[in-house]
Every structure is written in structure tokens, then in C-alpha cells.
Coordinates of C-alpha atoms and ligand atoms in Angstrom, one line a residue:
L25 CA 70.4 25.3 82.2
F26 CA 72.6 27.7 84.1
F27 CA 75.1 27.7 80.9
N28 CA 72.0 28.1 78.8
I29 CA 71.3 31.0 80.7
I30 CA 74.1 33.3 80.5
I31 CA 75.0 32.5 77.0
I32 CA 71.5 33.2 75.8
I33 CA 71.9 36.3 78.3
P34 CA 75.2 37.8 77.8
E35 CA 74.4 41.1 79.8
L36 CA 74.4 38.1 82.8
N37 CA 77.9 37.5 82.3
K38 CA 79.6 39.7 83.9
Y39 CA 77.7 39.0 87.0
F40 CA 78.8 35.3 87.1
F41 CA 82.6 35.9 86.4
K42 CA 83.8 38.1 88.2
S43 CA 86.9 38.3 87.6
M44 CA 86.3 40.6 84.3
S45 CA 89.4 42.2 82.5
L46 CA 90.1 45.9 82.5
I47 CA 91.5 47.1 79.4
V48 CA 92.7 50.6 78.3
M49 CA 92.6 51.6 74.8
K50 CA 93.6 54.7 73.2
F51 CA 92.4 56.0 70.5
G52 CA 94.4 58.9 68.4
G53 CA 92.7 62.2 66.2
T54 CA 92.7 60.3 62.4
S55 CA 90.4 57.2 64.4
V56 CA 88.5 59.4 65.4
A57 CA 88.4 61.9 62.7
N58 CA 84.8 62.2 62.0
I59 CA 81.3 60.4 62.7
E60 CA 82.4 57.2 60.3
K61 CA 85.5 56.9 62.3
I62 CA 84.5 57.3 65.6
N63 CA 81.5 54.3 64.4
N64 CA 84.3 52.4 63.9
V65 CA 85.6 53.0 67.5
A66 CA 82.1 52.2 68.6
K67 CA 82.6 49.1 66.7
I68 CA 86.0 47.6 68.3
I69 CA 84.4 48.8 71.7
Q70 CA 81.6 46.9 71.0
K71 CA 83.5 43.8 70.5
E72 CA 85.9 44.2 73.3
I73 CA 83.1 45.1 75.6
K74 CA 81.4 41.5 75.8
K75 CA 84.2 40.0 78.4
N76 CA 86.0 43.4 79.6
K77 CA 85.2 46.3 81.4
L78 CA 86.8 49.8 79.5
I79 CA 88.5 52.9 79.7
V80 CA 88.7 54.4 75.9
I81 CA 91.0 57.4 75.9
L82 CA 90.2 59.8 73.1
S83 CA 92.3 62.2 70.9
A84 CA 90.5 65.3 69.3
M85 CA 89.7 65.3 65.6
A86 CA 92.9 65.0 63.5
G87 CA 93.6 68.3 62.6
V88 CA 91.7 70.0 65.5
T89 CA 94.5 70.7 68.1
N90 CA 96.7 72.2 65.1
Q91 CA 93.7 75.0 64.5
M92 CA 93.4 75.2 68.1
Q93 CA 97.3 76.1 68.1
N94 CA 96.7 78.3 65.2
Y95 CA 93.9 80.4 66.7
I96 CA 96.8 81.0 69.5
E97 CA 99.1 82.0 67.2
E98 CA 97.1 84.4 65.5
I99 CA 95.5 86.2 68.5
N100 CA 99.4 86.0 69.9
S101 CA 98.3 85.1 73.5
K102 CA 100.5 84.2 76.0
N103 CA 98.5 83.6 78.6
D104 CA 99.4 79.5 79.9
I105 CA 95.7 79.0 81.3
E106 CA 93.5 80.5 78.4
N107 CA 95.9 78.5 75.9
D108 CA 95.8 75.5 77.7
L109 CA 92.1 75.9 78.0
I110 CA 91.6 76.4 73.7
L111 CA 94.3 73.6 73.0
T112 CA 92.3 70.8 75.2
S113 CA 88.8 71.8 73.5
G114 CA 89.3 69.4 71.0
E115 CA 88.7 66.3 72.9
N116 CA 85.6 67.6 74.7
V117 CA 83.7 67.2 71.6
T118 CA 85.4 63.4 70.6
I119 CA 84.7 61.9 74.1
G120 CA 81.1 63.4 73.9
I121 CA 80.3 62.1 70.6
L122 CA 81.9 58.8 71.3
S123 CA 79.7 58.0 74.3
S124 CA 76.4 59.3 73.2
V125 CA 76.8 57.1 70.4
L126 CA 77.7 53.7 72.9
N127 CA 75.0 54.7 74.8
S128 CA 72.8 54.8 72.0
K129 CA 74.0 50.6 71.5
K130 CA 73.2 50.2 74.5
I131 CA 76.7 50.0 75.5
K132 CA 76.4 51.7 79.2
S133 CA 79.1 54.8 78.9
I134 CA 80.0 58.0 80.3
P135 CA 82.6 60.5 79.0
L136 CA 84.9 62.3 81.7
L137 CA 87.1 65.5 81.3
G138 CA 90.7 65.3 82.9
W139 CA 89.5 67.5 85.8
Q140 CA 86.2 65.0 86.4
V141 CA 88.2 62.5 87.1
P142 CA 90.6 64.4 88.8
I143 CA 93.6 63.8 86.6
I144 CA 96.4 66.2 88.8
T145 CA 99.1 68.0 86.8
D146 CA 102.1 70.3 87.9
N147 CA 102.0 73.9 86.8
N148 CA 103.9 73.2 83.5
H149 CA 101.5 74.4 80.9
Q150 CA 101.6 72.6 77.6
K151 CA 104.1 70.1 79.0
A152 CA 102.1 69.5 82.6
K153 CA 103.7 66.2 84.2
I154 CA 100.8 63.6 85.6
L155 CA 101.3 64.0 89.4
N156 CA 98.3 62.1 90.6
I157 CA 95.3 60.2 89.5
D158 CA 92.2 59.5 92.0
K159 CA 91.7 55.3 91.1
D160 CA 89.2 55.4 93.8
R161 CA 86.6 57.8 91.9
I162 CA 87.7 55.4 88.4
N163 CA 86.8 52.4 90.5
K164 CA 83.5 54.2 91.2
F165 CA 83.0 54.8 87.8
L166 CA 83.7 51.6 86.7
K167 CA 81.1 50.1 89.0
D168 CA 78.4 52.2 87.4
Y169 CA 79.3 52.1 84.0
D170 CA 80.8 49.3 81.5
V171 CA 83.1 52.3 79.6
I172 CA 84.6 55.3 81.0
V173 CA 85.4 57.7 77.9
L174 CA 88.0 59.7 78.9
A175 CA 89.7 63.0 77.5
G176 CA 93.5 62.8 76.5
F177 CA 95.5 65.3 76.7
Q178 CA 94.6 67.3 79.7
G179 CA 94.6 67.4 83.8
I180 CA 94.4 70.2 85.9
N181 CA 97.0 71.7 88.3
L182 CA 96.7 72.7 91.9
Q183 CA 95.2 76.1 91.4
G184 CA 92.3 74.7 89.4
N185 CA 93.4 75.3 85.7
I186 CA 93.2 72.9 83.0
T187 CA 96.6 71.7 81.6
S188 CA 97.5 70.1 78.5
L189 CA 100.7 67.5 78.6
G190 CA 102.2 68.1 75.6
R191 CA 101.4 67.3 71.5
G192 CA 100.6 63.9 71.1
G193 CA 100.2 63.7 75.0
S194 CA 97.0 61.1 75.0
D195 CA 99.3 58.5 74.7
T196 CA 100.9 59.6 78.1
T197 CA 97.2 59.6 79.7
A198 CA 96.2 56.5 78.4
V199 CA 99.6 54.9 80.0
A200 CA 98.9 56.6 83.2
I201 CA 95.5 55.7 83.5
A202 CA 96.4 51.9 82.9
A203 CA 99.1 52.0 85.6
A204 CA 96.8 53.6 88.0
T205 CA 93.8 50.9 87.5
N206 CA 96.9 47.9 87.4
A207 CA 94.8 47.4 83.7
D208 CA 95.3 44.0 82.3
R209 CA 95.8 45.6 78.8
C210 CA 97.0 49.4 77.2
D211 CA 96.5 49.0 73.5
I212 CA 97.2 52.4 71.9
Y213 CA 95.1 52.1 68.6
T214 CA 96.5 54.9 65.6
D215 CA 96.6 55.2 62.0
V216 CA 99.6 52.8 60.8
D217 CA 99.9 48.9 61.7
G218 CA 102.5 49.3 64.7
V219 CA 106.1 50.4 65.1
F220 CA 108.2 50.7 62.1
T221 CA 111.4 50.6 61.5
S222 CA 111.4 54.4 60.4
D223 CA 108.2 56.7 59.7
P224 CA 106.4 54.6 57.1
S225 CA 105.0 57.9 55.7
I226 CA 108.3 58.8 54.3
V227 CA 110.3 55.5 54.2
D228 CA 107.9 53.1 51.8
K229 CA 110.2 50.1 52.3
A230 CA 109.8 50.2 56.5
R231 CA 108.8 47.6 57.9
K232 CA 106.8 46.7 61.0
I233 CA 108.2 45.9 64.3
N234 CA 106.9 42.9 66.3
K235 CA 108.3 43.7 69.4
L236 CA 110.9 46.9 70.7
A237 CA 112.2 47.0 74.2
Y238 CA 111.2 50.1 76.6
E239 CA 114.8 51.8 75.9
E240 CA 114.6 51.4 72.1
M241 CA 111.0 53.0 72.0
L242 CA 112.0 56.0 74.2
E243 CA 114.8 56.7 72.1
M244 CA 112.6 56.5 69.4
S245 CA 110.2 58.7 70.4
S246 CA 112.7 61.4 71.9
T247 CA 114.5 61.3 68.7
G248 CA 110.8 62.4 66.9
A249 CA 108.7 58.8 66.2
K250 CA 105.8 60.2 66.9
V251 CA 103.7 57.7 67.0
L252 CA 104.1 57.8 70.7
H253 CA 104.2 60.5 73.3
T254 CA 108.1 60.1 74.7
R255 CA 106.8 60.5 78.5
S256 CA 103.8 57.4 77.8
V257 CA 107.2 55.1 77.2
E258 CA 108.7 56.6 80.5
L259 CA 105.8 55.8 82.3
A260 CA 105.0 52.2 81.0
M261 CA 108.5 51.2 81.0
K262 CA 108.5 52.4 84.8
N263 CA 105.4 50.3 85.8
N264 CA 106.5 47.3 83.4
L265 CA 103.3 47.9 81.0
V266 CA 103.5 46.0 78.4
L267 CA 102.0 48.0 75.3
Q268 CA 100.6 47.2 71.9
V269 CA 100.3 49.8 69.2
L270 CA 98.0 49.1 66.4
S271 CA 96.1 50.3 63.8
S272 CA 91.7 50.8 64.3
I273 CA 91.4 50.1 61.0
T274 CA 93.0 46.7 59.8
K275 CA 92.8 45.1 63.3
K276 CA 96.1 43.1 62.6
P277 CA 98.3 42.3 65.4
G278 CA 100.6 45.5 66.4
T279 CA 104.0 46.3 68.1
L280 CA 104.4 45.1 71.6
I281 CA 106.3 47.3 73.7
L282 CA 108.0 45.0 76.8
D283 CA 110.8 44.3 78.6
E284 CA 114.1 43.9 76.7
K285 CA 114.4 40.4 78.5
N286 CA 111.5 39.3 76.4
L287 CA 113.2 39.8 73.3
I288 CA 114.9 36.7 71.4
E289 CA 116.6 39.1 69.1
K290 CA 118.6 42.0 69.5
E291 CA 118.8 44.2 66.7
I292 CA 122.1 46.2 66.1
V293 CA 120.0 48.9 64.8
S294 CA 116.1 48.6 65.0
G295 CA 115.0 52.1 63.5
V296 CA 115.8 55.4 62.2
S297 CA 114.2 58.6 63.2
Y298 CA 113.9 61.8 62.3
S299 CA 113.0 65.5 64.3
K300 CA 112.6 68.7 62.2
N301 CA 111.5 70.2 65.5
E302 CA 114.7 71.3 66.5
T303 CA 116.6 74.2 66.2
K304 CA 120.4 75.2 66.3
I305 CA 121.8 78.6 68.5
T306 CA 125.2 79.1 68.1
I307 CA 126.7 81.8 70.5
S308 CA 130.1 83.4 69.6
G309 CA 132.9 85.1 71.4
I310 CA 131.8 83.5 74.7
E311 CA 135.0 83.4 77.1
D312 CA 136.6 80.7 77.4
K313 CA 136.9 80.0 80.8
P314 CA 135.8 77.4 83.6
G315 CA 132.2 77.8 85.0
I316 CA 130.8 79.3 81.4
S317 CA 128.9 76.5 80.0
A318 CA 127.5 76.2 83.4
K319 CA 125.8 79.3 83.6
L320 CA 124.8 79.4 80.2
F321 CA 122.6 76.1 80.2
G322 CA 121.8 77.3 84.0
L323 CA 119.9 79.9 82.6
L324 CA 117.9 77.6 80.3
A325 CA 117.5 75.6 82.9
D326 CA 115.5 77.8 85.1
G327 CA 113.6 79.0 82.1
N328 CA 112.5 75.0 82.1
I329 CA 114.2 75.0 78.6
N330 CA 115.5 71.6 77.1
V331 CA 119.1 71.8 75.5
D332 CA 119.2 68.5 74.0
M333 CA 122.6 68.4 71.4
I334 CA 125.6 70.7 72.6
V335 CA 129.2 71.2 70.8
Q336 CA 131.5 73.6 71.9
N337 CA 134.4 74.9 69.4
I338 CA 137.7 75.4 71.3
S339 CA 138.8 78.8 70.9
Q340 CA 142.4 79.4 68.6
D341 CA 143.5 82.3 70.8
G342 CA 142.4 80.6 74.6
I343 CA 140.2 83.3 75.1
Y344 CA 136.7 83.1 72.9
A345 CA 135.2 80.0 72.3
N346 CA 131.6 79.3 70.2
I347 CA 128.6 76.9 71.8
T348 CA 126.1 75.7 69.6
F349 CA 123.4 74.2 71.1
T350 CA 119.7 72.4 70.0
V351 CA 116.7 73.5 71.2
P352 CA 112.6 72.5 70.4
N353 CA 111.3 74.8 67.8
N354 CA 108.6 76.6 70.2
E355 CA 111.7 77.6 73.2
A356 CA 113.5 78.7 70.6
N357 CA 112.5 82.6 71.2
F358 CA 112.3 82.4 74.7
A359 CA 116.0 81.0 75.0
S360 CA 117.1 83.3 72.7
E361 CA 115.6 86.2 74.9
I362 CA 116.8 84.7 78.3
L363 CA 120.6 84.7 77.0
E364 CA 120.0 88.2 75.2
S365 CA 118.9 89.9 78.9
N366 CA 121.3 88.3 80.4
S367 CA 124.6 89.6 79.5
S368 CA 125.1 90.5 82.7
V369 CA 125.6 87.4 83.7
I370 CA 126.9 86.0 80.1
S371 CA 128.7 88.2 77.6
F372 CA 129.1 87.2 73.9
K373 CA 129.6 88.8 70.4
S374 CA 126.9 87.2 68.6
L375 CA 123.9 84.7 68.7
K376 CA 122.4 83.0 65.4
T377 CA 119.5 80.5 65.3
D378 CA 118.7 78.3 62.1
E379 CA 115.5 76.5 62.4
N380 CA 116.5 74.6 59.2
V381 CA 118.1 71.8 60.8
S382 CA 116.8 68.2 61.3
K383 CA 118.5 65.4 63.6
I384 CA 118.3 62.1 62.4
S385 CA 119.1 59.1 65.0
V386 CA 119.4 55.2 64.5
I387 CA 118.6 53.3 67.2
G388 CA 119.4 50.0 68.7
M389 CA 120.0 47.4 71.2
G390 CA 122.3 45.3 70.3
M391 CA 124.6 48.4 69.4
M392 CA 125.9 48.2 72.9
S393 CA 127.9 45.3 71.8
Q394 CA 128.5 46.1 68.3
S395 CA 131.7 48.7 67.2
G396 CA 131.3 49.9 63.7
V397 CA 127.4 51.3 63.8
A398 CA 128.5 55.4 63.8
Q399 CA 131.2 55.2 61.5
K400 CA 128.5 53.3 59.2
M401 CA 126.2 56.6 59.5
F402 CA 128.9 58.7 59.2
K403 CA 130.2 57.3 55.6
T404 CA 126.7 56.9 54.1
L405 CA 126.0 60.4 55.2
A406 CA 129.4 61.6 53.8
D407 CA 128.9 59.3 50.6
N408 CA 125.6 61.1 49.6
S409 CA 127.2 64.9 50.4
I410 CA 125.7 65.2 53.9
N411 CA 127.4 67.3 56.4
I412 CA 127.3 66.7 60.1
L413 CA 126.8 69.7 62.2
A414 CA 126.7 68.2 65.2
I415 CA 126.5 64.6 67.0
S416 CA 125.2 63.2 70.3
T417 CA 125.2 59.4 71.3
S418 CA 123.8 56.9 73.8
E419 CA 124.5 53.4 74.4
I420 CA 121.5 52.3 72.5
K421 CA 121.3 55.8 69.8
I422 CA 123.3 58.0 67.8
S423 CA 122.0 61.4 66.5
V424 CA 123.4 63.7 64.1
L425 CA 122.1 66.8 63.1
I426 CA 122.3 67.8 59.6
E427 CA 120.9 70.7 57.0
G428 CA 116.8 70.3 57.1
K429 CA 116.7 70.0 53.4
Y430 CA 118.7 66.3 53.1
T431 CA 116.2 64.7 55.9
D432 CA 114.5 62.4 53.6
I433 CA 117.4 61.3 51.8
A434 CA 119.3 60.6 55.1
V435 CA 116.4 58.6 56.6
K436 CA 116.3 56.9 53.3
K437 CA 119.8 56.0 52.5
L438 CA 120.4 54.9 56.4
H439 CA 117.4 52.9 56.4
S440 CA 119.0 50.9 53.7
A441 CA 122.7 51.2 54.5
Y442 CA 121.3 49.4 58.1
N443 CA 120.1 46.5 55.8
L444 CA 116.4 47.4 57.4
N445 CA 114.7 48.0 54.1
G446 CA 111.5 45.3 53.8
Ligands
ADP1074 P1 97.8 59.2 66.6 O1 96.8 60.6 65.9 O2 96.9 58.2 66.5 O3 98.0 59.4 68.0 P2 100.2 60.0 65.3 O4 100.5 60.8 63.8 O5 100.6 60.5 66.8 O6 99.2 59.0 65.4 O7 101.6 59.0 65.1 C1 101.5 58.4 64.0 C2 102.2 58.5 63.1 O8 103.6 58.5 63.7 C3 101.7 57.3 61.9 O9 101.0 58.2 60.7 C4 103.6 58.3 60.9 O10 103.5 58.5 60.1 C5 104.4 58.8 62.4 N1 105.6 57.9 62.5 C6 107.2 58.3 62.6 N2 107.9 57.4 62.9 C7 107.0 56.2 63.4 C8 107.6 55.1 63.4 N3 108.9 54.8 63.2 N4 106.5 54.1 63.1 C9 105.4 54.5 63.1 N5 104.5 55.8 62.5 C10 106.0 56.5 62.3
LIG1075 N1 95.1 66.3 70.4 C1 96.3 66.4 70.8 C2 97.5 66.6 70.0 O1 97.1 66.4 68.9 C3 96.7 65.0 71.7 C4 97.3 63.9 70.8 O2 96.3 63.6 69.9 O3 97.6 62.9 72.0 O4 98.4 67.0 70.3
MG1076 MG1 99.9 60.5 68.6

């Protein structure tokens, strides 16, 4: 009789089986792009809710944050507080709609904005880092509700202003919440079946990867594979939290991002990524003497600018040198301003910026113990008459800077050269 009751009245299950799991699920912009898609998300939730408590993190509807960014550019607003308020507005809409749909299905749900948790961040507007999450308050909400629907990408700083975590930052909200609540799973639902050997929207032969080490995913994200926000991978690695990236449409098993120890095979190259988000800055006629690089990159660091690749050409006369480096596109103007306005600290003859460049990277754990990987990259590019403008490497990654117009061809040729084609 006991079992009959709990089977007939599933609502009662949770009272008998106290050890429910907590699952964090994140749905990106394309998964909540309209009411039909949000209804689809509600169906996925309906399945999971039978056995679990859920925290669901949402992005804005696809395209909405871009639209907000365009408004900011149109009015040329430089005010961080206002800009972050505008940028984070899209998430407010989606959480309200989903929570309303869930409640109409008799699933007890509450929508929460970042400040209501609160998710405390630092003051770096538009690339804020999460400092603290009030997990006791989350647990209190979880006692009263079956689902928390939480706005991704946003937090609040100690001055009480809304901050945003950087484009694509909802992934980071999800991982930070999963880590803070010690969740049993963290599933990132998106518009592709998982993490692929390269961006499936430009490489039609790209294959889905079943398992990937944190380090590889970290390199892939930070070199442009936008399927996961870089900071979200860092946080998952730090907390040893297994992530699953999967599709909200096909619902096939996705890609697991986990500790390298759980990988049986270590691929020499597991993926090829690209980023068009780099601007090349070349400074010519800078004095060639000790301390110059420290001064130059010190000024940029003080401006909180992320410098990526660096090349210095030794001068022929031993007096002057040229330095080339790359920064994210949206920091290039500020970087130039800083250097031009500090001529008393550092002098040079000219500063040139070039946005028409692209960074191509090959990544793989097996690279550590294998020679010839870089050579294959350089030869493949040379065979296709693609000139290399800068190079940078890590233990498991090689990146080159090339002219932007060769991006697609370079990625496709390298994908094939490393036998990644499916
Ligand atoms: P969401 O809105 O769900 O956060 P994103 O657009 O941020 O989704 O990320 C998913 C997209 O990332 C895919 O549509 C794909 O075009 C792109 N992408 C780039 N590189 C990869 C890769 N290696 N594997 C999978 N997707 C990738
Ligand atoms: N809506 C934000 C963006 O488009 C955050 C996210 O989607 O992860 O960048
Ligand atoms: Mg994203």
C-alpha cells in the first residue's frame, strides 16, 4: 500500500525520498529565443523535476543582448552603470516568462535576478568576476520552490550597481551556482550537440567530442570556441565539477568536460578554434633598451587591458625596435589612447591598429609528448599561401595570427591536416 500511494501521488515522493538531487541547468539564447522554445525548455524541466530540485539559469533571447549593445553604441554611452543595466535587461524577460510558464504547469517556480540572490561581483563592469554567492539564501528558496529560474550573466557589486560578467557569461553564472550549492550535475544546454572538434557552423566535417579535459576546453574557449565562456571552464576546473554540454533540441548525450585523469585516450590535437576578436597593434620606433616592455605592458595592465600575443622585432640599428601585440577588439581604442597619452612615460614613432586579423589555434593534451605538431600547422598554412603574423604557444596549444580573410580556409585545412574530419 505504501508504494502504491507514492507511485500514485508522485508529488509525495519528495517527502519520502529526502535525498533528492540538485541539478543546475543552463539554457542559452537560442534555446529561449521565443515562446515556443521556452515551452520546450519547460518540457525538459518537467522531466527532470520528477526526481530533482532544479536551478535553471537563462540567457536573454538570441540576439537581444546584441541589440542592447547596439543601443549603447548608438547613444555612445560611456557610463558603466547604465551600460550594464541595459546589457543585462534581456535576461529579466526570459526568466519571467519561463517561471510563469512553469507555475501555470503547477511547477512551483520563482524567478530571481542576480541581486536577489545576491551574486556579488567586483567592480569591473562588463567583465565582472563573481566574488560571492549567498548559498544559504538559495537553499531557503529551494525549500519553498521546486525550481529557481535565475538570470544568467548578471550580478551586483558592493556599491549596489548591476554588473555583467562579459558576453557569454551565463555559462559562468551556471557553474558558479553549481559550485556554490554543491550541485550533483551542471548541464549546459545549447544549439549544438556538444563541443565539436571545431566550430560546426564553419567546418561541416567537425565531430562531436565525447569527453574533453578541463585544460583543453579552457584553451578552446579562450581561443574563441564560444560554446563555453572561458571563466566558466576555469571555475569548473577549480571546483572539479563535471560539465555536460548538450543540445536542448536533440537531447542526445553531449560532451563531458572533466578531469584529465578520466580520459582514456589523449588526442594529440582535439580541436581547432579561431577568434576574430583580436586587434593587432604595432608600435614602431620604440627605444630598444631594458625596461621598455615592462613600462609599455605595465600601462596596459593598469588600464585592465588583456594583452594576448606579443612579438618584438629586434632593431637593426640596436636603438629602435618594433613591438606588435594583440588585444580584444573592444579594448583596442582604449589601449591606443593609453599609449598615445603617455608619451612622457614611453615614446615611439608610430602606432598602427589592424582589426582584420584572426587567431587560429590547435589544441590537444597529447601535444605535450609529441613533436612536429607546430611544424604541421606552419606547413599547412604555408601550403595554402597563408602568412603568419605572430605565434604563441602553451604546453597544449599553438596559436597563430593571420589575415582575417583566410580564417575559414585555415581552420578547414588544419582540421583536415590533423585528421579531425568526421
Ligand atoms: P548559447 O546561446 O547556447 O550560449 P553560444 O552561441 O554561446 O550558445 O555557443 C554555441 C555556439 O558556439 C555554436 O552554435 C557554435 O557555432 C559555436 N562554436 C564555436 N566553436 C565550437 C565548438 N568547438 N564546438 C561547438 N560549438 C562551437
Ligand atoms: N545574454 C548574454 C550574451 O549574449 C549572456 C549569455 O548569453 O551567456 O552575452
Ligand atoms: Mg553562450
